[in-house]
Coordinates of C-alpha atoms and ligand atoms in Angstrom, one line a residue:
M772 CA -3.5 11.4 31.0
S773 CA -5.1 14.6 30.0
N774 CA -7.7 16.6 32.0
G775 CA -10.2 16.4 29.2
S776 CA -11.8 13.9 26.8
F777 CA -11.1 15.4 23.3
S778 CA -12.8 14.9 20.0
I779 CA -10.7 14.3 17.0
P780 CA -11.8 16.7 14.2
P781 CA -14.1 14.9 11.9
P782 CA -12.1 13.5 9.0
R783 CA -12.8 14.3 5.3
N784 CA -11.1 13.1 2.2
E785 CA -8.5 15.5 0.8
P786 CA -9.8 17.0 -2.4
I787 CA -7.7 16.1 -5.5
L788 CA -6.2 19.2 -7.0
S789 CA -6.4 19.3 -10.8
H790 CA -3.1 20.8 -11.7
A791 CA -4.8 22.2 -14.8
P792 CA -3.0 25.0 -16.8
G793 CA -3.1 28.2 -14.9
T794 CA -3.7 26.8 -11.4
P795 CA -1.4 27.7 -8.5
E796 CA -0.7 24.1 -7.7
R797 CA 0.6 23.5 -11.2
A798 CA 3.0 26.4 -10.9
A799 CA 4.2 25.3 -7.4
L800 CA 4.7 21.7 -8.6
L801 CA 6.7 22.7 -11.8
A802 CA 8.9 24.9 -9.7
R803 CA 9.6 22.2 -7.1
L804 CA 10.2 19.6 -9.8
A805 CA 12.9 21.8 -11.2
E806 CA 14.5 22.3 -7.8
L807 CA 14.6 18.6 -6.9
A808 CA 16.0 17.6 -10.3
R809 CA 18.8 20.2 -10.1
A810 CA 21.5 18.2 -8.2
P811 CA 21.6 14.9 -6.3
I812 CA 21.1 15.1 -2.6
E813 CA 22.7 12.9 0.1
I814 CA 20.3 11.1 2.4
P815 CA 21.4 9.7 5.8
L816 CA 19.8 7.2 8.1
V817 CA 18.0 8.7 11.1
I818 CA 18.4 6.8 14.3
G819 CA 17.1 8.3 17.6
G820 CA 16.7 11.6 15.8
R821 CA 20.4 11.6 14.8
E822 CA 21.6 11.5 11.2
V823 CA 23.9 8.5 10.6
R824 CA 26.2 8.1 7.6
T825 CA 27.5 4.6 6.9
G826 CA 29.3 5.4 3.7
R827 CA 27.7 2.4 2.0
L828 CA 25.9 4.4 -0.6
G829 CA 22.9 3.4 -2.8
E830 CA 21.7 5.5 -5.7
I831 CA 18.2 6.7 -6.7
R832 CA 17.8 7.2 -10.4
C833 CA 14.9 8.7 -12.3
P834 CA 13.1 5.7 -13.9
H835 CA 12.1 7.6 -17.1
R836 CA 15.6 9.1 -17.5
H837 CA 17.8 6.6 -15.8
G838 CA 21.0 8.5 -16.6
Q839 CA 19.9 11.0 -13.9
V840 CA 20.9 10.4 -10.3
L841 CA 18.5 12.1 -8.0
A842 CA 20.0 11.1 -4.6
R843 CA 22.6 8.9 -2.9
F844 CA 21.5 7.3 0.3
H845 CA 23.4 5.7 3.1
Q846 CA 22.5 2.1 3.7
A847 CA 21.9 0.5 7.1
G848 CA 23.3 -2.9 8.1
P849 CA 22.9 -5.1 11.2
A850 CA 24.9 -2.7 13.4
E851 CA 22.6 0.3 12.6
V852 CA 19.5 -1.9 13.0
Q853 CA 20.7 -2.8 16.5
L854 CA 21.3 0.9 17.4
A855 CA 17.8 1.7 16.0
A856 CA 16.2 -1.0 18.0
E857 CA 17.7 0.4 21.2
A858 CA 16.7 4.0 20.2
A859 CA 13.1 2.8 19.6
V860 CA 12.8 1.0 22.9
A861 CA 14.1 4.1 24.6
A862 CA 11.8 6.5 22.7
R863 CA 8.8 4.2 23.4
R864 CA 9.0 4.9 27.1
E865 CA 7.8 8.5 26.8
W866 CA 5.9 8.3 23.5
S867 CA 3.7 5.4 24.8
T868 CA 2.7 7.4 27.9
L869 CA 1.7 10.6 26.0
P870 CA -2.1 11.0 25.8
P871 CA -3.4 9.7 22.5
S872 CA -4.6 13.1 21.6
E873 CA -1.0 14.4 21.6
R874 CA 0.1 11.6 19.3
A875 CA -2.9 12.2 17.1
S876 CA -2.0 15.9 16.8
V877 CA 1.4 15.1 15.3
L878 CA -0.4 13.3 12.4
L879 CA -3.1 15.9 12.1
K880 CA -0.5 18.6 11.8
A881 CA 1.5 16.5 9.3
A882 CA -1.7 16.2 7.2
D883 CA -2.2 19.9 7.2
L884 CA 1.4 20.6 6.3
L885 CA 1.1 18.2 3.4
A886 CA -2.1 19.6 2.2
G887 CA -0.4 23.0 2.2
P888 CA 3.3 23.9 2.0
W889 CA 4.7 20.3 1.6
R890 CA 2.3 19.1 -1.1
A891 CA 4.5 20.1 -4.1
T892 CA 7.6 18.6 -2.5
L893 CA 6.1 15.2 -1.9
N894 CA 4.4 15.1 -5.3
A895 CA 7.6 16.2 -7.1
A896 CA 9.7 13.6 -5.2
T897 CA 7.2 10.9 -6.2
I898 CA 7.0 12.0 -9.9
L899 CA 10.8 12.1 -10.2
G900 CA 11.8 9.1 -8.1
Q901 CA 8.9 6.7 -8.8
S902 CA 7.8 7.9 -12.3
K903 CA 4.2 8.7 -11.4
S904 CA 2.2 11.0 -13.6
V905 CA 1.0 14.3 -12.0
Q906 CA -2.5 12.8 -11.3
Q907 CA -1.1 9.5 -9.9
A908 CA 1.3 11.4 -7.6
E909 CA -1.4 13.8 -6.4
I910 CA -3.9 10.9 -5.5
D911 CA -1.1 9.0 -3.7
S912 CA 1.6 11.2 -2.2
A913 CA -0.7 14.1 -1.4
C914 CA -4.3 12.9 -1.0
E915 CA -4.0 9.3 0.3
T916 CA -1.2 10.2 2.7
I917 CA -3.3 13.1 4.1
D918 CA -6.3 10.8 4.4
F919 CA -4.3 8.2 6.3
W920 CA -3.1 10.9 8.7
R921 CA -6.6 12.3 9.2
W922 CA -8.6 9.1 9.3
N923 CA -6.4 7.0 11.5
P924 CA -6.7 9.4 14.5
H925 CA -10.5 9.2 14.0
F926 CA -10.3 5.4 14.0
M927 CA -8.1 5.4 17.1
A928 CA -10.6 7.5 18.9
R929 CA -13.4 5.0 18.1
L930 CA -11.2 2.1 19.3
L931 CA -10.5 3.9 22.6
A932 CA -14.2 4.7 23.0
D933 CA -15.2 1.0 22.7
Q934 CA -15.6 0.0 26.3
P935 CA -17.0 -3.0 28.1
I936 CA -20.2 -2.8 30.2
S937 CA -20.0 -2.2 34.0
P938 CA -22.7 -3.8 36.2
P939 CA -23.5 -2.1 39.6
G940 CA -20.5 -2.0 42.0
V941 CA -17.9 -2.6 39.3
W942 CA -16.1 -0.4 36.8
N943 CA -14.7 -2.3 33.8
R944 CA -12.3 -0.6 31.4
T945 CA -10.1 -1.5 28.5
E946 CA -6.9 0.3 27.5
C947 CA -5.2 0.2 24.1
R948 CA -1.6 -0.5 25.1
P949 CA 1.1 -0.3 22.5
L950 CA 3.0 -3.5 21.7
E951 CA 6.1 -4.2 23.7
G952 CA 9.4 -3.6 21.9
F953 CA 9.3 -2.0 18.4
V954 CA 7.3 -2.5 15.2
L955 CA 9.3 -3.1 12.0
A956 CA 7.7 -1.3 9.0
V957 CA 8.9 -2.4 5.6
S958 CA 7.4 -0.5 2.7
P959 CA 7.1 -1.0 -1.1
F960 CA 8.2 1.4 -3.9
N961 CA 4.8 1.9 -5.5
F962 CA 2.8 4.1 -3.1
T963 CA 4.3 7.0 -1.1
S964 CA 1.1 6.9 1.0
I965 CA 1.7 3.3 2.0
A966 CA 5.3 4.2 2.9
A967 CA 3.7 7.0 5.1
N968 CA 1.1 4.7 6.7
L969 CA 3.2 1.7 7.5
P970 CA 5.3 3.4 10.2
T971 CA 2.8 6.0 11.3
A972 CA -0.2 3.8 12.0
P973 CA 1.7 1.8 14.7
A974 CA 3.3 5.1 15.9
L975 CA -0.1 6.6 16.4
M976 CA -1.0 3.7 18.7
G977 CA 2.0 4.5 20.9
N978 CA 4.6 2.2 19.3
A979 CA 8.1 3.0 18.3
V980 CA 9.1 2.0 14.8
L981 CA 12.0 0.9 12.6
W982 CA 11.1 1.9 9.1
K983 CA 12.8 0.4 6.1
P984 CA 11.6 2.1 2.8
A985 CA 12.1 0.4 -0.6
S986 CA 15.5 1.4 -2.1
T987 CA 13.8 2.9 -5.2
A988 CA 11.5 5.1 -3.0
V989 CA 14.0 6.5 -0.6
L990 CA 13.7 10.1 -2.0
S991 CA 10.0 10.4 -1.2
G992 CA 10.6 8.5 2.0
W993 CA 13.2 11.1 3.1
H994 CA 10.8 14.0 2.5
L995 CA 8.1 12.2 4.4
L996 CA 10.4 11.8 7.4
Q997 CA 11.4 15.5 7.2
L998 CA 7.7 16.4 7.1
L999 CA 6.9 14.3 10.1
T1000 CA 9.8 15.8 12.0
A1001 CA 8.5 19.3 11.1
A1002 CA 5.1 18.2 12.5
G1003 CA 6.7 17.4 15.9
L1004 CA 7.4 13.7 15.8
P1005 CA 9.8 13.1 18.7
P1006 CA 13.3 11.6 18.0
G1007 CA 13.4 7.8 18.0
V1008 CA 9.7 7.2 17.4
I1009 CA 10.3 6.4 13.7
N1010 CA 13.8 5.4 12.9
F1011 CA 14.7 5.6 9.2
L1012 CA 16.7 2.7 7.9
P1013 CA 17.1 2.4 4.1
G1014 CA 19.2 -0.5 3.0
P1015 CA 19.2 -3.9 1.4
G1016 CA 16.0 -5.7 2.3
A1017 CA 17.5 -8.9 3.6
A1018 CA 20.3 -7.3 5.6
V1019 CA 18.0 -4.8 7.4
G1020 CA 15.0 -7.2 7.6
D1021 CA 16.9 -10.2 9.0
A1022 CA 18.7 -8.1 11.6
A1023 CA 15.4 -6.5 12.7
L1024 CA 13.6 -9.8 12.8
A1025 CA 16.4 -11.3 14.9
S1026 CA 16.0 -8.7 17.6
P1027 CA 14.5 -9.8 20.9
H1028 CA 12.6 -6.5 20.9
L1029 CA 10.5 -7.3 17.8
G1030 CA 6.8 -6.6 18.7
G1031 CA 5.3 -6.6 15.2
L1032 CA 5.8 -6.4 11.5
H1033 CA 3.9 -4.0 9.2
F1034 CA 4.8 -5.1 5.7
T1035 CA 3.5 -4.2 2.2
G1036 CA 5.3 -5.8 -0.8
S1037 CA 5.5 -9.0 -2.6
T1038 CA 4.1 -12.3 -1.4
G1039 CA 7.5 -14.1 -1.6
V1040 CA 9.2 -11.6 0.6
F1041 CA 6.4 -11.7 3.2
N1042 CA 6.5 -15.5 3.2
G1043 CA 10.2 -15.4 3.9
M1044 CA 9.8 -12.9 6.7
W1045 CA 7.1 -15.0 8.3
R1046 CA 9.4 -18.0 8.2
T1047 CA 12.2 -16.0 9.8
V1048 CA 9.9 -14.9 12.6
A1049 CA 8.8 -18.5 13.1
A1050 CA 12.4 -19.6 13.3
N1051 CA 13.2 -16.9 15.8
L1052 CA 10.1 -17.3 17.9
E1053 CA 11.9 -18.3 21.1
R1054 CA 13.9 -15.1 21.1
Y1055 CA 11.0 -12.8 21.5
G1056 CA 9.2 -12.6 24.8
R1057 CA 5.9 -12.4 22.9
Y1058 CA 4.1 -13.4 19.7
P1059 CA 4.9 -10.6 17.2
R1060 CA 2.0 -9.3 15.3
L1061 CA 2.4 -10.0 11.6
V1062 CA 0.6 -7.8 9.1
G1063 CA 1.4 -8.2 5.4
E1064 CA -0.5 -6.8 2.4
T1065 CA 1.1 -8.5 -0.6
G1066 CA 0.7 -9.3 -4.3
G1067 CA -2.4 -9.5 -6.6
K1068 CA -3.6 -10.8 -9.9
D1069 CA -6.6 -8.7 -10.1
F1070 CA -9.5 -9.6 -12.4
V1071 CA -12.1 -7.8 -14.4
F1072 CA -15.1 -10.1 -15.3
V1073 CA -17.2 -8.7 -18.1
H1074 CA -20.7 -10.1 -18.3
P1075 CA -22.6 -10.2 -21.6
S1076 CA -24.9 -7.5 -20.2
A1077 CA -22.0 -5.1 -19.5
D1078 CA -21.8 -1.4 -20.5
L1079 CA -19.0 -2.0 -23.0
E1080 CA -17.6 1.6 -23.0
A1081 CA -17.4 1.6 -19.2
A1082 CA -15.7 -1.8 -19.1
A1083 CA -13.2 -0.6 -21.7
A1084 CA -12.4 2.6 -19.8
A1085 CA -12.0 0.7 -16.5
L1086 CA -9.7 -1.8 -18.2
V1087 CA -7.4 0.9 -19.5
R1088 CA -7.3 2.9 -16.3
G1089 CA -7.1 -0.2 -14.1
A1090 CA -4.4 -1.9 -16.1
F1091 CA -2.2 1.0 -17.2
E1092 CA -2.4 3.8 -14.7
Y1093 CA 1.0 4.0 -13.0
Q1094 CA 2.3 1.6 -15.7
G1095 CA 0.3 -1.3 -14.1
Q1096 CA 2.5 -1.1 -10.9
K1097 CA -0.4 -1.2 -8.5
C1098 CA -1.1 -4.3 -6.4
S1099 CA -4.7 -3.7 -7.5
A1100 CA -4.0 -3.3 -11.2
A1101 CA -6.4 -5.1 -13.6
S1102 CA -4.2 -7.8 -15.0
R1103 CA -6.5 -10.5 -16.2
A1104 CA -9.9 -10.1 -17.9
Y1105 CA -12.7 -12.4 -18.8
V1106 CA -14.7 -11.2 -21.8
P1107 CA -17.7 -12.8 -23.6
R1108 CA -17.2 -13.6 -27.2
S1109 CA -20.3 -11.6 -28.0
L1110 CA -18.6 -8.3 -26.8
W1111 CA -15.0 -8.9 -27.5
P1112 CA -14.7 -7.6 -31.1
R1113 CA -16.2 -4.2 -30.1
L1114 CA -14.4 -4.1 -26.8
E1115 CA -11.1 -4.8 -28.5
E1116 CA -11.7 -2.0 -30.9
R1117 CA -12.5 0.4 -28.1
L1118 CA -9.4 -0.7 -26.1
A1119 CA -7.2 -0.1 -29.2
A1120 CA -8.6 3.4 -29.5
L1121 CA -8.2 4.3 -25.8
V1122 CA -4.7 2.8 -25.5
G1123 CA -3.6 4.4 -28.8
A1124 CA -4.5 7.8 -27.3
L1125 CA -2.4 7.4 -24.1
T1126 CA 0.5 9.8 -23.8
V1127 CA 3.7 8.1 -22.9
G1128 CA 6.9 9.9 -21.8
E1129 CA 8.7 11.9 -19.1
V1130 CA 6.1 12.3 -16.3
E1131 CA 7.2 15.8 -15.2
D1132 CA 5.3 17.0 -18.3
P1133 CA 1.7 17.3 -17.1
K1134 CA 0.5 16.1 -20.5
V1135 CA 1.9 12.6 -19.9
F1136 CA -0.3 9.8 -18.7
F1137 CA 2.1 6.9 -18.7
G1138 CA 5.8 6.8 -17.5
A1139 CA 8.5 4.3 -17.0
V1140 CA 8.6 1.2 -14.8
I1141 CA 10.6 1.5 -11.6
D1142 CA 14.0 0.0 -12.5
Q1143 CA 16.0 -2.4 -14.6
A1144 CA 15.0 -5.5 -12.6
A1145 CA 11.3 -4.7 -13.2
F1146 CA 11.9 -3.9 -16.9
K1147 CA 13.6 -7.3 -17.4
R1148 CA 11.0 -9.2 -15.5
I1149 CA 8.1 -7.6 -17.5
Q1150 CA 10.1 -8.1 -20.7
G1151 CA 10.3 -11.8 -19.8
Y1152 CA 6.5 -12.0 -19.8
L1153 CA 6.3 -10.2 -23.1
D1154 CA 8.7 -12.8 -24.5
L1155 CA 6.7 -15.6 -23.0
A1156 CA 3.5 -14.3 -24.6
R1157 CA 5.2 -14.2 -28.0
A1158 CA 6.8 -17.6 -27.7
T1159 CA 3.8 -19.5 -26.3
P1160 CA 1.3 -21.0 -28.8
G1161 CA -2.2 -19.8 -28.2
H1162 CA -1.1 -16.3 -27.1
R1163 CA -1.4 -13.2 -29.3
V1164 CA 0.0 -9.7 -28.4
R1165 CA -2.8 -7.5 -29.7
L1166 CA -1.7 -4.1 -28.5
G1167 CA 1.7 -2.8 -27.5
G1168 CA 4.3 -5.4 -26.6
G1169 CA 7.3 -3.1 -27.1
A1170 CA 10.0 -2.2 -24.6
D1171 CA 12.7 0.4 -24.9
A1172 CA 15.4 1.0 -22.2
S1173 CA 17.5 3.4 -24.1
R1174 CA 16.6 6.5 -22.0
G1175 CA 14.2 5.2 -19.4
W1176 CA 12.6 1.9 -18.4
F1177 CA 9.7 2.1 -20.8
I1178 CA 7.3 -0.8 -21.6
Q1179 CA 4.4 -0.1 -23.8
P1180 CA 0.8 -0.6 -22.5
T1181 CA 0.2 -4.2 -23.7
V1182 CA -2.8 -6.4 -24.2
V1183 CA -2.4 -10.1 -24.8
V1184 CA -5.2 -12.5 -25.7
T1185 CA -4.8 -16.1 -24.6
D1186 CA -6.6 -19.2 -25.5
D1187 CA -5.5 -20.8 -22.2
P1188 CA -7.4 -19.5 -19.2
R1189 CA -4.7 -21.1 -17.0
S1190 CA -1.8 -19.5 -18.8
R1191 CA 1.0 -18.2 -16.6
L1192 CA -0.1 -14.7 -17.8
M1193 CA -3.5 -15.4 -16.2
Q1194 CA -2.0 -16.6 -12.9
E1195 CA 1.2 -14.8 -12.0
E1196 CA 1.6 -11.2 -10.8
I1197 CA 3.5 -9.3 -13.6
F1198 CA 3.5 -5.9 -11.9
G1199 CA 3.7 -4.0 -15.1
P1200 CA 1.5 -2.7 -17.9
V1201 CA 0.4 -6.1 -19.3
L1202 CA -3.3 -7.1 -19.4
T1203 CA -4.2 -10.6 -20.5
V1204 CA -7.6 -11.4 -21.8
W1205 CA -9.4 -14.7 -22.1
V1206 CA -12.4 -14.6 -24.3
Y1207 CA -15.1 -17.0 -23.1
E1208 CA -18.1 -18.4 -25.0
D1209 CA -21.3 -16.8 -23.8
A1210 CA -22.9 -20.2 -23.3
R1211 CA -20.0 -21.2 -20.9
L1212 CA -20.3 -18.3 -18.5
D1213 CA -20.4 -20.6 -15.4
E1214 CA -17.2 -22.2 -16.4
A1215 CA -15.6 -18.8 -16.9
V1216 CA -16.7 -17.7 -13.4
D1217 CA -15.2 -20.8 -11.9
L1218 CA -11.9 -20.1 -13.7
C1219 CA -11.9 -16.5 -12.5
E1220 CA -12.5 -17.7 -8.9
S1221 CA -9.8 -20.4 -8.9
T1222 CA -7.0 -19.6 -11.4
S1223 CA -4.7 -17.4 -9.3
P1224 CA -3.3 -17.8 -5.8
Y1225 CA -4.1 -14.2 -5.0
A1226 CA -7.4 -12.6 -3.8
L1227 CA -6.8 -8.8 -3.7
T1228 CA -9.1 -6.9 -6.0
G1229 CA -11.6 -7.8 -8.7
A1230 CA -14.3 -6.1 -10.7
V1231 CA -17.5 -7.2 -12.4
F1232 CA -19.2 -5.3 -15.2
A1233 CA -22.9 -6.2 -15.7
R1234 CA -26.2 -4.4 -16.1
D1235 CA -28.3 -7.4 -15.3
R1236 CA -29.0 -7.2 -11.5
A1237 CA -29.3 -10.9 -11.0
A1238 CA -25.9 -11.3 -12.7
V1239 CA -24.3 -8.8 -10.4
A1240 CA -25.7 -10.6 -7.4
G1241 CA -24.6 -14.0 -8.7
L1242 CA -21.1 -12.9 -9.5
S1243 CA -20.7 -11.1 -6.2
R1244 CA -21.7 -14.3 -4.4
R1245 CA -19.6 -16.7 -6.4
L1246 CA -16.5 -14.5 -6.3
V1247 CA -16.9 -13.8 -2.6
D1248 CA -13.5 -15.2 -1.6
A1249 CA -11.7 -14.1 -4.8
A1250 CA -11.1 -10.5 -3.8
G1251 CA -10.9 -8.5 -0.5
N1252 CA -11.9 -5.4 -2.5
F1253 CA -14.7 -6.1 -4.9
Y1254 CA -16.0 -3.5 -7.4
V1255 CA -19.2 -3.5 -9.3
N1256 CA -19.1 -1.5 -12.6
D1257 CA -15.9 0.2 -11.6
K1258 CA -12.2 -0.3 -12.1
P1259 CA -10.4 -2.5 -9.4
T1260 CA -7.9 0.2 -8.4
G1261 CA -8.2 3.5 -6.5
A1262 CA -9.4 2.6 -3.0
V1263 CA -9.9 5.7 -0.9
V1264 CA -9.2 5.8 2.9
G1265 CA -12.4 6.0 4.9
Q1266 CA -14.4 4.8 1.9
Q1267 CA -13.0 1.4 0.8
P1268 CA -10.8 -0.1 3.5
F1269 CA -8.1 -2.0 1.5
G1270 CA -6.6 -5.5 1.6
G1271 CA -7.0 -9.0 0.3
A1272 CA -6.8 -12.6 1.5
R1273 CA -5.3 -15.9 0.2
G1274 CA -1.8 -15.1 -1.2
S1275 CA -2.6 -11.3 -1.1
G1276 CA -2.0 -10.9 2.6
T1277 CA -3.5 -10.9 6.1
N1278 CA -6.3 -8.6 5.1
D1279 CA -5.9 -6.2 8.0
K1280 CA -7.4 -3.4 5.9
A1281 CA -5.1 -0.4 5.7
G1282 CA -6.8 2.8 6.8
S1283 CA -9.3 1.2 9.1
M1284 CA -9.9 0.3 12.8
A1285 CA -9.0 -3.3 11.9
N1286 CA -5.5 -2.3 11.1
L1287 CA -5.0 -0.1 14.2
M1288 CA -6.2 -3.1 16.3
R1289 CA -3.1 -5.0 15.3
W1290 CA -0.8 -2.3 16.9
T1291 CA -2.3 -2.5 20.3
S1292 CA -2.5 -5.1 23.0
L1293 CA -5.6 -4.5 25.1
R1294 CA -5.5 -4.4 28.9
T1295 CA -8.7 -5.0 30.7
V1296 CA -9.1 -3.4 34.1
K1297 CA -11.8 -4.5 36.6
E1298 CA -12.3 -2.4 39.6
T1299 CA -14.7 -3.5 42.4
F1300 CA -15.9 -0.7 44.6
D1301 CA -17.0 -2.8 47.7
P1302 CA -15.3 -6.1 47.4
P1303 CA -16.7 -9.1 49.4
H1304 CA -15.1 -9.9 52.8
Q1305 CA -16.4 -13.5 53.0
V1306 CA -15.4 -16.7 51.0
G1307 CA -18.6 -18.9 51.4
Y1308 CA -21.8 -18.8 49.2
P1309 CA -25.5 -18.7 50.3
H1310 CA -26.2 -22.2 49.0
Q1311 CA -23.9 -23.5 51.8
G1312 CA -26.7 -22.6 54.3
Ligands
NAD2525 P1 9.2 -6.1 -2.7 O1 8.6 -7.3 -2.0 O2 10.3 -6.3 -3.6 O3 9.8 -5.1 -1.6 C1 9.0 -4.6 -0.5 C2 9.9 -4.2 0.6 O4 10.5 -5.3 1.1 C3 11.1 -3.3 0.2 O5 11.3 -2.3 1.1 C4 12.2 -4.2 0.0 O6 13.5 -3.6 0.2 C5 11.9 -5.2 1.2 N1 12.6 -6.5 1.2 C6 13.0 -7.2 0.1 N2 13.5 -8.3 0.5 C7 13.4 -8.4 1.9 C8 13.8 -9.3 2.9 N3 14.4 -10.5 2.5 N4 13.6 -9.0 4.1 C9 13.0 -7.8 4.5 N5 12.6 -6.9 3.6 C10 12.8 -7.2 2.3 O7 8.0 -5.3 -3.3 P2 8.0 -4.0 -4.2 O8 8.6 -4.3 -5.6 O9 8.6 -2.8 -3.5 O10 6.5 -3.7 -4.4 C11 5.7 -4.4 -5.2 C12 4.9 -5.5 -4.5 O11 4.2 -5.0 -3.5 C13 3.9 -6.2 -5.4 O12 3.9 -7.6 -5.2 C14 2.6 -5.6 -5.0 O13 1.5 -6.3 -5.3 C15 2.8 -5.4 -3.5 N6 1.9 -4.4 -3.0 C16 0.8 -4.8 -2.3 C17 0.0 -3.9 -1.8 C18 -1.3 -4.3 -1.0 O14 -1.9 -3.5 -0.3 N7 -1.6 -5.6 -1.0 C19 0.2 -2.5 -2.0 C20 1.3 -2.1 -2.7 C21 2.2 -3.1 -3.2

């Protein structure tokens, strides 16, 4: 309890630094890239603030130069998960009783440190470890992370301020209590900002967390943890547990202390975790909160009235930025026959101009996919496109693993609107296009609505206002984030709360009050100032 009611500083979105030639941020980034690439580091687990070394080492390799080991990290197993669960439960006692303003100030300070002296470190770790281009790292590991840390305290303050009415003689209040036990945060490789948000959103609400980062993103995860520690996060509030997904996940989900799961990753893994929680239900003294943001098969629907150049630019950015490894990446497109020849020509010109290579070079737009497993999975889809009648690889289609895990930006045209390439999440730089007859627009919209099990993002391109309204209405359940004349990627915290439904997750909108609501269990307090002393009522005479 503080002796004041404090206002959180009004949030604003972190400006994107250009890293153009001659800028100080470019010089700082290039220097930090050279430092982090110099020699591999060793990364421990962190449990209750103490570094733990298990000796079971995993490796982090640079995806665009896979001969280079960037770090070796100790991996957790069930014994370390149990230690971390105990450390979290112990840390929660004090952390949950700190005034919310104190907890918020840790994140606000972390945001300022990241906007300043830590920016180059997080960007460099993301570029080297996850093969993001300079721009993609800047919008993710710097700007979006900072935005989560500035906006979530603001959303928390709004939640705390939302109070019930109190009639005369009574004072009603609600309190945002943290969940009992710990929250398990399991993060994917593809966004450093998501890795930052999954443990810190529950922590902000007073919870203690077990955080399992993706094995391919442990390098940026380690620097995030160091940064949070520098910002004053107390020991045990976030316990750092890299390791094999199933070993760490199953042990954490078996703990009687599980209070919630904050997951982002593939649909199959989340489905498995949900089933494990259901099987363990009797062990927990509560119903754990399950939040999962999962896969996508995101569409771009081009109407005959569309601005063709804008649609082409959106398709290229949406499908190929970060090598198509965004849950929101444009991955299936519906294009009218009347526009396709010119649109294809434009796509060929734009894709042909993309610079591919080692992403430390600021000239490069497009790097490697994350690892060998991803390379093989995507290559399997390229083989499928070549081997299946009615499919034509029109752009790209090549793959070269000699130095890094490189897959060319690829456009496939299919005659089958229900092709596996139109339904399944590929999670790589492969855009599949179905060209519809202009006269069969309605059928094309129905196919767009129903072809894939996912419903994460989608975009429509049209200049005809009635068409925009009609598409928006008919595709209402097909995407949790819907874009009109814009690419389906690049949601900004505070502007476009992010998440999808159907097979894409629980849609608890990362970076919003809706998400923070899941990490709190409200307590309602009714206080009566002059309580009745009698039992009877007037109608009894
Ligand atoms: P993934 O599902 O392979 O892994 C995600 C995390 O789960 C990793 O930390 C992994 O180690 C862990 N894991 C794996 N098996 C596990 C198990 N049995 N128990 C517990 N944890 C386990 O996903 P990824 O390859 O890291 O990321 C790509 C996926 O994430 C794509 O499907 C993408 O669409 C999705 N994603 C979704 C969003 C969104 O907001 N909807 C955002 C980013 C990524």
